[in-house]
Coordinates of C-alpha atoms in Angstrom, one line a residue:
X29 CA 113.0 110.4 71.8
X30 CA 116.7 111.5 71.5
X31 CA 118.5 112.3 74.8
X32 CA 121.0 115.2 74.8
X33 CA 123.8 115.3 77.3
X34 CA 126.7 117.7 77.8
X35 CA 129.3 118.5 80.4
X36 CA 130.7 121.9 79.5
X37 CA 129.5 125.3 78.4
X38 CA 130.7 124.8 74.9
X39 CA 128.9 121.4 74.7
X40 CA 125.8 122.9 76.2
X41 CA 125.7 125.6 73.5
X42 CA 125.8 123.0 70.7
X43 CA 123.3 120.8 72.7
X44 CA 120.9 123.7 72.9
X45 CA 121.2 124.5 69.2
X46 CA 120.2 120.9 68.4
X47 CA 117.4 121.0 71.0
X48 CA 116.0 124.2 69.4
X49 CA 116.2 122.6 65.9
X50 CA 114.4 119.4 67.0
X51 CA 112.1 120.5 69.8
X52 CA 109.7 117.5 69.4
X53 CA 112.4 114.9 69.0
X54 CA 114.8 115.7 71.9
X55 CA 115.0 115.9 75.6
X56 CA 117.9 117.6 77.5
X57 CA 119.3 115.7 80.5
X58 CA 120.8 118.0 83.1
X59 CA 122.8 117.1 86.2
X60 CA 125.9 115.0 86.7
X61 CA 127.0 113.5 83.4
X62 CA 127.1 109.9 84.6
X63 CA 123.6 110.0 86.0
X64 CA 122.3 111.8 82.9
X65 CA 123.8 109.2 80.6
X66 CA 122.3 106.3 82.6
X67 CA 118.9 107.9 82.7
X68 CA 118.9 108.7 79.0
X69 CA 120.2 105.3 78.0
X70 CA 117.2 103.7 79.8
X71 CA 114.6 106.1 78.6
X72 CA 115.5 107.1 75.0
X73 CA 115.8 105.4 71.6
X74 CA 118.9 107.4 70.8
X75 CA 121.5 109.6 72.6
X76 CA 123.7 112.5 71.4
X77 CA 126.5 113.1 73.8
X78 CA 128.5 116.4 73.5
X79 CA 131.5 114.7 75.1
X80 CA 134.8 113.1 74.2
X81 CA 134.3 109.7 72.7
X82 CA 136.6 108.1 75.3
X83 CA 134.4 109.5 78.1
X84 CA 131.2 108.3 76.5
X85 CA 132.7 104.8 76.0
X86 CA 133.5 104.5 79.7
X87 CA 130.1 105.8 80.7
X88 CA 128.0 103.5 78.4
X89 CA 130.2 100.4 78.7
X90 CA 128.4 99.0 81.8
X91 CA 125.0 99.7 80.2
X92 CA 125.5 97.9 76.9
X93 CA 123.4 94.7 76.4
X94 CA 121.9 93.6 73.1
X95 CA 122.9 95.6 70.0
X96 CA 119.4 95.0 68.6
X97 CA 117.9 96.7 71.6
X98 CA 120.5 99.3 72.8
X99 CA 119.9 102.9 71.8
X100 CA 122.1 104.4 69.1
X101 CA 124.7 106.7 70.5
X102 CA 126.3 109.7 68.7
X103 CA 129.2 111.8 70.1
X104 CA 129.8 115.4 69.1
X105 CA 133.0 117.1 70.1
X106 CA 132.9 120.4 71.9
X107 CA 134.0 122.3 68.8
X108 CA 131.0 120.9 66.9
X109 CA 133.3 119.7 64.2
X110 CA 132.4 116.0 64.1
X111 CA 129.3 113.8 64.8
X112 CA 130.6 110.3 65.5
X113 CA 128.3 107.3 65.2
X114 CA 129.6 105.3 68.3
X115 CA 127.2 102.6 69.1
X116 CA 124.1 101.1 67.3
X117 CA 125.0 102.3 63.8
X118 CA 122.4 100.1 62.2
X119 CA 120.0 98.7 64.8
X120 CA 120.0 101.9 66.9
X121 CA 120.0 104.3 63.9
X122 CA 123.2 106.0 65.0
X123 CA 124.6 106.2 61.5
X124 CA 121.7 108.1 60.1
X125 CA 121.4 110.2 63.3
X126 CA 125.1 111.2 62.9
X127 CA 124.3 112.5 59.4
X128 CA 121.3 114.4 60.6
X129 CA 123.2 115.9 63.5
X130 CA 126.0 116.9 61.1
X131 CA 123.5 118.5 58.7
X132 CA 121.8 120.4 61.6
X133 CA 125.0 121.6 63.3
X134 CA 127.4 121.9 60.4
X135 CA 129.5 119.0 61.7
X136 CA 131.1 116.2 59.7
X137 CA 129.4 112.9 60.2
X138 CA 131.8 110.1 61.0
X139 CA 130.5 106.6 60.2
X140 CA 132.8 103.6 60.5
X141 CA 130.3 100.8 59.9
X142 CA 131.9 98.8 57.0
X143 CA 128.9 98.7 54.7
X144 CA 128.1 102.4 55.1
X145 CA 131.8 103.3 54.5
X146 CA 131.8 101.7 51.1
X147 CA 128.2 102.6 50.2
X148 CA 126.7 99.1 50.4
X149 CA 123.1 98.7 51.5
X150 CA 123.4 96.8 54.8
X151 CA 121.2 93.7 55.0
X152 CA 119.9 94.7 58.4
X153 CA 118.8 98.1 57.3
X154 CA 116.5 97.2 54.4
X155 CA 113.4 97.5 56.5
X156 CA 112.6 93.8 56.2
X157 CA 112.7 91.1 58.9
X158 CA 115.9 89.0 58.4
X159 CA 117.3 85.7 59.6
X160 CA 120.6 83.9 59.2
X161 CA 124.3 84.7 58.7
X162 CA 124.0 88.5 58.3
X163 CA 127.6 89.1 59.4
X164 CA 129.1 86.4 57.2
X165 CA 127.1 87.4 54.1
X166 CA 127.8 91.1 54.7
X167 CA 131.5 90.3 54.9
X168 CA 131.3 88.4 51.6
X169 CA 129.7 91.4 49.9
X170 CA 132.4 93.7 51.3
X171 CA 135.2 91.4 50.2
X172 CA 133.8 91.1 46.7
X173 CA 133.0 87.4 47.0
X174 CA 130.1 86.2 44.8
X175 CA 126.8 86.4 46.6
X176 CA 123.6 85.1 44.9
X177 CA 120.3 86.9 45.2
X178 CA 117.4 84.5 45.1
X179 CA 114.2 86.6 44.9
X180 CA 111.3 84.1 45.2
X181 CA 109.0 87.1 45.5
X182 CA 109.5 90.2 43.4
X183 CA 110.3 93.1 45.7
X184 CA 111.8 96.6 45.1
X185 CA 115.1 96.1 47.0
X186 CA 118.0 98.6 47.0
X187 CA 121.0 97.7 45.0
X188 CA 123.2 94.7 46.1
X189 CA 126.3 93.6 44.2
X190 CA 125.2 90.0 43.6
X191 CA 126.3 87.3 41.2
X192 CA 124.7 84.4 39.3
X193 CA 126.6 81.8 41.3
X194 CA 128.4 81.9 44.6
X195 CA 128.9 80.3 48.0
X196 CA 126.8 82.9 49.8
X197 CA 123.1 83.6 49.3
X198 CA 120.6 86.3 50.1
X199 CA 117.1 84.8 49.7
X200 CA 114.0 86.9 49.5
X201 CA 111.2 84.6 50.6
X202 CA 107.9 84.4 52.5
X203 CA 108.2 80.6 52.9
X204 CA 108.8 79.1 56.3
X205 CA 112.3 77.8 55.6
X206 CA 115.4 77.9 57.8
X207 CA 118.5 79.8 56.5
X208 CA 121.6 77.8 55.5
X209 CA 125.0 78.4 57.1
X210 CA 126.0 81.0 54.5
X211 CA 122.5 82.4 53.8
X212 CA 120.4 85.4 54.9
X213 CA 116.7 85.2 54.6
X214 CA 114.8 88.5 53.9
X215 CA 111.1 88.4 54.7
X216 CA 109.1 90.7 52.4
X217 CA 105.6 91.7 53.7
X218 CA 103.9 89.9 50.9
X219 CA 101.2 88.0 52.7
X220 CA 97.7 89.3 53.4
X221 CA 95.5 87.3 55.7
X222 CA 91.7 87.8 55.3
X223 CA 89.7 87.2 58.4
X224 CA 86.0 86.7 59.1
X225 CA 84.7 86.4 62.6
X226 CA 81.5 86.0 64.5
X227 CA 80.6 88.4 67.2
X228 CA 82.6 87.7 70.3
X229 CA 85.2 85.5 68.5
X230 CA 88.2 85.3 70.9
X231 CA 91.6 86.5 69.7
X232 CA 93.1 83.1 70.6
X233 CA 90.8 81.4 68.2
X234 CA 91.7 83.9 65.4
X235 CA 95.4 83.6 66.1
X236 CA 95.3 79.8 66.2
X237 CA 93.5 79.7 62.9
X238 CA 95.9 82.1 61.2
X239 CA 99.0 80.3 62.6
X240 CA 97.7 76.9 61.5
X241 CA 96.9 78.2 58.0
X242 CA 100.3 79.7 57.6
X243 CA 102.1 76.6 59.0
X244 CA 100.3 74.1 56.8
X245 CA 100.9 76.3 53.7
X246 CA 104.6 76.5 54.6
X247 CA 104.5 80.3 55.0
X248 CA 106.4 82.6 57.4
X249 CA 104.3 84.7 59.9
X250 CA 107.1 87.3 59.6
X251 CA 105.9 88.0 56.0
X252 CA 102.3 88.9 57.1
X253 CA 101.7 92.5 56.0
X254 CA 98.2 93.0 57.3
X255 CA 94.9 91.4 58.5
X256 CA 92.0 92.4 56.3
X257 CA 88.3 92.1 57.1
X258 CA 84.9 93.8 56.5
X259 CA 84.1 97.3 58.0
X260 CA 81.5 95.7 60.3
X261 CA 84.3 93.9 62.1
X262 CA 86.6 97.0 62.4
X263 CA 86.1 97.1 66.2
X264 CA 85.6 93.4 66.9
X265 CA 87.8 92.9 70.0
X266 CA 89.1 89.5 69.0
X267 CA 90.1 90.6 65.5
X268 CA 91.6 93.9 66.7
X269 CA 93.7 92.1 69.4
X270 CA 94.8 89.4 66.9
X271 CA 96.2 92.1 64.6
X272 CA 97.9 93.8 67.5
X273 CA 99.5 90.6 68.7
X274 CA 100.7 89.8 65.2
X275 CA 102.1 93.3 65.0
X276 CA 100.3 94.2 61.7
X277 CA 97.6 96.7 60.8
X278 CA 94.0 95.8 60.5
X279 CA 92.6 96.9 57.1
X280 CA 88.9 97.0 56.5
X281 CA 86.7 97.3 53.4
X282 CA 83.0 98.0 52.9
X283 CA 80.6 95.1 52.3
X284 CA 79.9 96.5 48.8
X285 CA 83.7 96.4 47.9
X286 CA 84.0 92.8 49.1
X287 CA 80.8 91.7 47.4
X288 CA 82.4 92.8 44.0
X289 CA 85.4 90.4 44.4
X290 CA 85.1 87.1 42.6
X291 CA 86.0 84.3 45.1
X292 CA 86.1 80.5 44.9
X293 CA 84.1 79.9 48.1
X294 CA 81.1 82.3 48.6
X295 CA 78.7 81.6 51.3
X296 CA 75.2 82.7 52.4
X297 CA 76.1 83.1 56.1
X298 CA 78.3 86.3 55.7
X299 CA 75.9 87.6 53.1
X300 CA 73.1 87.5 55.6
X301 CA 75.3 88.7 58.5
X302 CA 77.3 91.6 56.9
X303 CA 76.1 92.0 53.3
X304 CA 78.8 90.2 51.3
X305 CA 79.0 86.5 50.3
X306 CA 82.7 86.5 51.3
X307 CA 84.8 88.2 54.0
X308 CA 88.0 86.3 54.4
X309 CA 88.8 85.5 50.8
X310 CA 87.4 88.7 49.4
X311 CA 89.3 90.9 51.9
X312 CA 92.5 89.1 51.1
X313 CA 92.0 89.3 47.4
X314 CA 90.5 92.7 47.0
X315 CA 93.8 94.4 46.1
X316 CA 95.0 91.5 43.9
X317 CA 97.4 88.7 44.4
X318 CA 97.5 84.9 44.4
X319 CA 95.2 82.9 46.7
X320 CA 97.5 80.5 48.6
X321 CA 95.1 79.4 51.3
X322 CA 91.4 79.3 50.4
X323 CA 88.9 80.0 53.1
X324 CA 89.1 77.7 56.1
X325 CA 87.3 77.7 59.4
X326 CA 88.7 77.5 62.9
X327 CA 88.8 74.2 64.7
X328 CA 86.5 75.4 67.5
X329 CA 82.9 74.1 67.7
X330 CA 81.1 76.1 66.7
X331 CA 83.7 77.8 64.5
X332 CA 83.7 81.5 65.1
X333 CA 86.5 82.5 62.7
X334 CA 87.5 82.0 59.1
X335 CA 90.7 83.0 57.3
X336 CA 92.3 83.0 53.8
X337 CA 95.9 83.9 52.8
X338 CA 96.9 85.7 49.6
X339 CA 100.4 86.5 48.3
X340 CA 100.6 90.1 47.1
X341 CA 103.8 90.7 45.2
X342 CA 105.7 93.9 45.9
X343 CA 104.8 96.8 43.7
X344 CA 107.7 98.1 41.6
X345 CA 108.8 101.7 42.4
X346 CA 109.6 104.4 39.8
X347 CA 111.2 107.5 41.1
X348 CA 111.4 110.3 38.4
X349 CA 114.4 112.3 39.7
X350 CA 115.4 115.9 38.7
X351 CA 119.1 116.3 39.0
X352 CA 119.1 120.1 38.9
X353 CA 121.0 122.3 36.5
X354 CA 124.3 120.5 36.9
X355 CA 126.1 121.8 40.1
X356 CA 126.4 119.1 42.7
X357 CA 125.3 121.4 45.5
X358 CA 122.0 122.0 43.7
X359 CA 121.2 118.3 43.7
X360 CA 118.6 117.9 46.4
X361 CA 119.1 115.5 49.3
X362 CA 115.9 113.8 48.3
X363 CA 117.3 113.2 44.8
X364 CA 120.5 111.8 46.2
X365 CA 118.6 109.5 48.5
X366 CA 116.5 108.2 45.6
X367 CA 119.7 107.5 43.6
X368 CA 121.1 105.4 46.5
X369 CA 117.8 103.6 46.8
X370 CA 117.4 102.6 43.2
X371 CA 118.6 99.2 42.1
X372 CA 118.1 100.2 38.4
X373 CA 119.0 103.6 37.0
X374 CA 117.8 104.8 33.6
X375 CA 119.0 108.0 32.0
X376 CA 120.8 109.9 29.3
X377 CA 124.5 108.9 29.3
X378 CA 125.8 112.5 30.1
X379 CA 123.4 112.8 33.0
X380 CA 124.4 109.4 34.3
X381 CA 128.1 110.5 34.2
X382 CA 127.2 113.5 36.5
X383 CA 126.0 111.3 39.4
X384 CA 127.7 107.9 38.8
X385 CA 129.8 108.4 41.9
X386 CA 126.6 108.6 44.1
X387 CA 125.3 105.2 43.0
X388 CA 125.6 102.2 45.4
X389 CA 127.6 99.1 44.3
X390 CA 125.3 96.8 42.5
X391 CA 123.2 99.4 40.8
X392 CA 122.3 98.4 37.3
X393 CA 122.7 101.3 34.9
X394 CA 120.7 101.5 31.6
X395 CA 122.0 104.6 29.7
X396 CA 121.3 105.8 26.2
X397 CA 122.1 108.8 24.0
X398 CA 120.3 111.9 22.9
X399 CA 116.9 111.4 21.2
X400 CA 115.8 108.3 23.0
X401 CA 113.5 109.9 25.6
X402 CA 110.5 107.7 24.9
X403 CA 112.6 104.5 24.8
X404 CA 114.1 105.4 28.2
X405 CA 110.6 106.1 29.6
X406 CA 109.3 102.7 28.4
X407 CA 112.4 101.0 29.8
X408 CA 112.0 102.6 33.2
X409 CA 108.4 101.6 33.5
X410 CA 109.0 98.1 32.3
X411 CA 111.8 97.6 35.0
X412 CA 109.4 98.9 37.7
X413 CA 106.7 96.5 36.5
X414 CA 109.2 93.7 37.1
X415 CA 109.3 94.7 40.8
X416 CA 112.5 96.8 40.8
X417 CA 113.2 100.1 42.5
X418 CA 113.9 102.3 39.5
X419 CA 115.2 105.9 39.2
X420 CA 114.6 107.7 35.9
X421 CA 116.8 110.8 35.8
X422 CA 116.6 114.1 34.0
X423 CA 118.2 117.5 34.3
X424 CA 116.6 120.4 36.1
X425 CA 113.2 119.3 37.2
X426 CA 112.2 116.0 35.6
X427 CA 108.7 117.4 35.1
X428 CA 109.8 120.4 33.1
X429 CA 110.6 119.6 29.5
X430 CA 112.1 116.3 30.8
X431 CA 111.4 112.6 31.5
X432 CA 108.3 112.8 33.8
X433 CA 105.8 113.4 31.1
X434 CA 106.7 110.4 28.8
X435 CA 107.2 108.1 31.8
X436 CA 103.9 108.9 33.4
X437 CA 102.2 108.5 30.0
X438 CA 103.5 104.9 30.0
X439 CA 102.9 104.1 33.7
X440 CA 99.6 102.7 34.9
X441 CA 98.4 102.0 38.5
X442 CA 100.3 98.8 38.8
X443 CA 103.5 100.5 40.0
X444 CA 104.3 103.2 42.6
X445 CA 105.5 106.5 41.1
X446 CA 107.4 109.1 43.1
X447 CA 108.3 112.5 41.7
X448 CA 111.5 114.2 43.0
X449 CA 111.6 117.9 42.1
X450 CA 114.8 119.6 41.0
X451 CA 116.1 123.1 40.4
X452 CA 115.0 124.1 36.9
X453 CA 117.2 125.8 34.3
X454 CA 114.9 128.8 34.5
X455 CA 115.4 129.1 38.3
X456 CA 119.1 128.6 38.1
X457 CA 119.4 131.2 35.3
X458 CA 117.1 133.5 37.2
X459 CA 119.3 133.3 40.3
X460 CA 122.4 134.2 38.2
X461 CA 120.6 137.2 36.5
X462 CA 119.1 138.6 39.7
X463 CA 115.4 138.5 40.2
X464 CA 113.8 138.4 36.7
X465 CA 111.0 136.1 37.8
X466 CA 109.7 138.2 40.6
X467 CA 106.2 138.5 39.1
X468 CA 104.2 136.4 36.7
X469 CA 106.3 134.4 34.3
X470 CA 106.1 131.6 31.8
X471 CA 108.6 129.1 30.3
X472 CA 108.3 128.3 26.6
X473 CA 110.3 125.8 24.6
X474 CA 111.2 126.9 21.1
X475 CA 111.8 123.4 19.9
X476 CA 109.3 122.3 17.3
X477 CA 110.4 118.7 17.3
X478 CA 107.4 117.7 19.4
X479 CA 105.2 120.8 19.1
X480 CA 104.0 122.5 15.9
X481 CA 105.5 125.9 15.5
X482 CA 102.0 127.4 15.0
X483 CA 101.2 126.3 18.6
X484 CA 104.5 127.7 19.9
X485 CA 104.0 131.0 18.1
X486 CA 100.5 131.3 19.5
X487 CA 101.8 130.9 23.1
X488 CA 104.6 133.4 22.6
X489 CA 102.1 135.9 21.2
X490 CA 99.8 135.3 24.2
X491 CA 102.7 135.9 26.6
X492 CA 103.7 139.1 24.8
X493 CA 100.2 140.5 24.9
X494 CA 99.8 139.6 28.6
X495 CA 103.0 141.3 29.5
X496 CA 104.5 138.2 31.1
X497 CA 108.2 137.6 31.7
X498 CA 109.3 134.8 29.3
X499 CA 112.0 132.2 29.7
X500 CA 112.9 130.4 26.5
X501 CA 114.2 126.9 26.7
X502 CA 115.8 125.2 23.7
X503 CA 116.2 128.6 22.0
X504 CA 118.5 127.8 19.1
X505 CA 120.4 124.8 17.5
X506 CA 122.3 124.3 14.3
X507 CA 119.1 123.0 12.6
X508 CA 116.8 125.5 14.2
X509 CA 118.2 129.0 13.8
X510 CA 115.1 131.1 12.9
X511 CA 112.7 130.4 15.8
X512 CA 114.4 132.6 18.4
X513 CA 114.5 135.7 16.1
X514 CA 110.9 135.1 15.3
X515 CA 109.9 134.8 19.0
X516 CA 111.9 137.9 19.9
X517 CA 110.2 139.8 17.1
X518 CA 106.8 138.9 18.5
X519 CA 107.8 140.2 21.9
X520 CA 109.3 143.4 20.4
X521 CA 105.9 144.2 19.1
X522 CA 104.7 144.7 22.7
X523 CA 107.8 145.8 24.6
X524 CA 110.3 148.6 24.4
X525 CA 113.7 148.0 22.7
X526 CA 115.4 148.6 26.1
X527 CA 113.5 145.8 27.8
X528 CA 116.2 143.8 29.8
X529 CA 117.0 140.3 28.5
X530 CA 119.2 137.8 30.4
X531 CA 121.3 135.2 28.6
X532 CA 122.8 132.4 30.7
X533 CA 124.7 129.5 29.4
X534 CA 125.4 126.4 31.4
X535 CA 123.9 127.8 34.6
X536 CA 125.6 126.6 37.8
X537 CA 128.2 124.6 35.9
X538 CA 132.0 125.4 35.9
X539 CA 131.8 127.0 32.5
X540 CA 128.8 129.2 33.3
X541 CA 128.5 132.5 31.5
X542 CA 125.9 135.2 31.7
X543 CA 125.1 138.7 30.5
X544 CA 122.2 141.2 30.7
X545 CA 121.5 142.9 27.4
X546 CA 118.3 144.4 25.8
X547 CA 115.6 143.2 23.5
X548 CA 117.1 145.3 20.7
X549 CA 120.7 144.4 21.3
X550 CA 120.5 140.6 21.7
X551 CA 122.2 138.8 18.9
X552 CA 120.4 135.4 18.5
X553 CA 123.6 134.0 16.9
X554 CA 125.3 134.0 20.3
X555 CA 122.7 131.6 21.7
X556 CA 122.7 127.8 21.6
X557 CA 121.0 124.8 23.2
X558 CA 122.9 125.1 26.4
X559 CA 121.5 128.6 26.9
X560 CA 118.4 130.0 28.7
X561 CA 117.1 133.3 27.5
X562 CA 114.9 135.4 29.8
X563 CA 113.0 138.4 28.5
X564 CA 111.6 140.8 31.0
X565 CA 108.2 142.5 30.9
X566 CA 107.4 146.2 30.8
X567 CA 108.2 146.5 34.5
X568 CA 111.6 144.7 34.5
X569 CA 114.6 146.9 35.2
X570 CA 118.3 146.7 35.0
X571 CA 119.4 147.5 38.5
X572 CA 123.2 147.6 39.1
X573 CA 123.6 145.1 36.2
X574 CA 121.0 142.8 37.5
X575 CA 117.5 142.0 36.1
X576 CA 114.8 142.8 38.5
X577 CA 111.1 142.3 38.0
X578 CA 109.1 144.0 40.8
X579 CA 106.4 142.0 42.5
X580 CA 103.9 144.8 41.9
X581 CA 103.5 147.8 39.6
X582 CA 103.6 150.4 42.5
X583 CA 107.4 149.9 42.6
X584 CA 107.5 150.7 38.9
X585 CA 105.5 153.8 39.2
X586 CA 107.7 155.0 42.1
X587 CA 110.8 154.4 40.1
X588 CA 109.5 156.6 37.3

């Protein structure tokens, strides 16, 4: 919960706007400001104070304790101009809260945390448990000193500016080792503990067994991702409590699923009891991985619990990101977030140049020129399979005549794939022209590099006969100058010569140009590959110089 506190009418107005925007996340604290701050500080995860920063500093100073436990505090001035991350920038989430508040209220977020200020991914915000010299290693990263990344377990980390050799180290490991003086240990959730238990097995016995297995194998309990068992034990109190005390989810599988897993130590006892020859090993191994600790029994007599431990490497992550038509303000926040998250960026060189300033330090960029789409797709998938967080970029929407298709044709289920939509050229051009896509519409690429012209022509003819608005991508190039006239001729066989046609070049970019003409008057020679051509249907009208396609035909009848 986010506590909201104000002292004046102006502050209360901004406070109430935020409360209305976030009704399920916020709670307004009324009354004397000092009492309100003290109450909110003790009851909320975060605070937004519509007060001067000096006043808030004095009010919260006696309340501050441990920065890992204190709530994050954001100050908003009475004019609503700035949202200042004051306390708990990382641990309390105040930096991100300041950005969210700024977006909601139209205020400028002010973040002074060193790593955030220069775009570095802070080691204590990666979502992984960490140990060691966070401040010292972070300072080394900020100062440009060489920091070595030792990834003992593949994991899709965000970018870090690391070097092959150096005095400081970031080590990604699930082993039970102590950090060195100039070292940070990051604990990936790479360990799965399979558990079998007799009815009534106490939680203490399960926990003692798991702890002993991890300790003897030299593994860190902070890297345990989940406890896994058979469905029949989903509500076994000792197993449920053990998972809760370890702070991990309890994942269960059917006996049939477990019985299909090849294990080194099957047994007749679980087969008779729950219908599978293995619970602990099979549950740990079911989703793949390396068996580090084979099935072992607890030390109690009789033993009521078994466990096995598997290392499951992190799955690589491929984000296929649409950059939009070119204007920075048409790049979606989700796309920008994926660019900051990726440690590897793959894309066409001219698209990389558009967003290079958004990349975090340490991002590895793999760029290539025109005509290498399939190579880029293979490269992106290969990098994801190596366990990296990869962003593959394309213009517009990456799924529309862009990189998503070749990439997903290469990808299998061994990586995670995320699609990030973007504003397409058709939509950007449509917004410039007016409302040409107000009814049914279709996009057709006139490039026959990958599609036979016979297929393209059949699609154009179908759209013409169906009276559908058509947007032509890739309409004309130096080597392909006859396809657009041919397509327009097909449409002319079904539409009047006065049918509105919109031509937009470089939609949303600084050198954007557009015009509305007619099917009879359009000169194909004025069109190139940077142009989108939109041909209206029989209902489309030119209204005050804008293309408008009505949502229904009653409007058309009324206009006539």
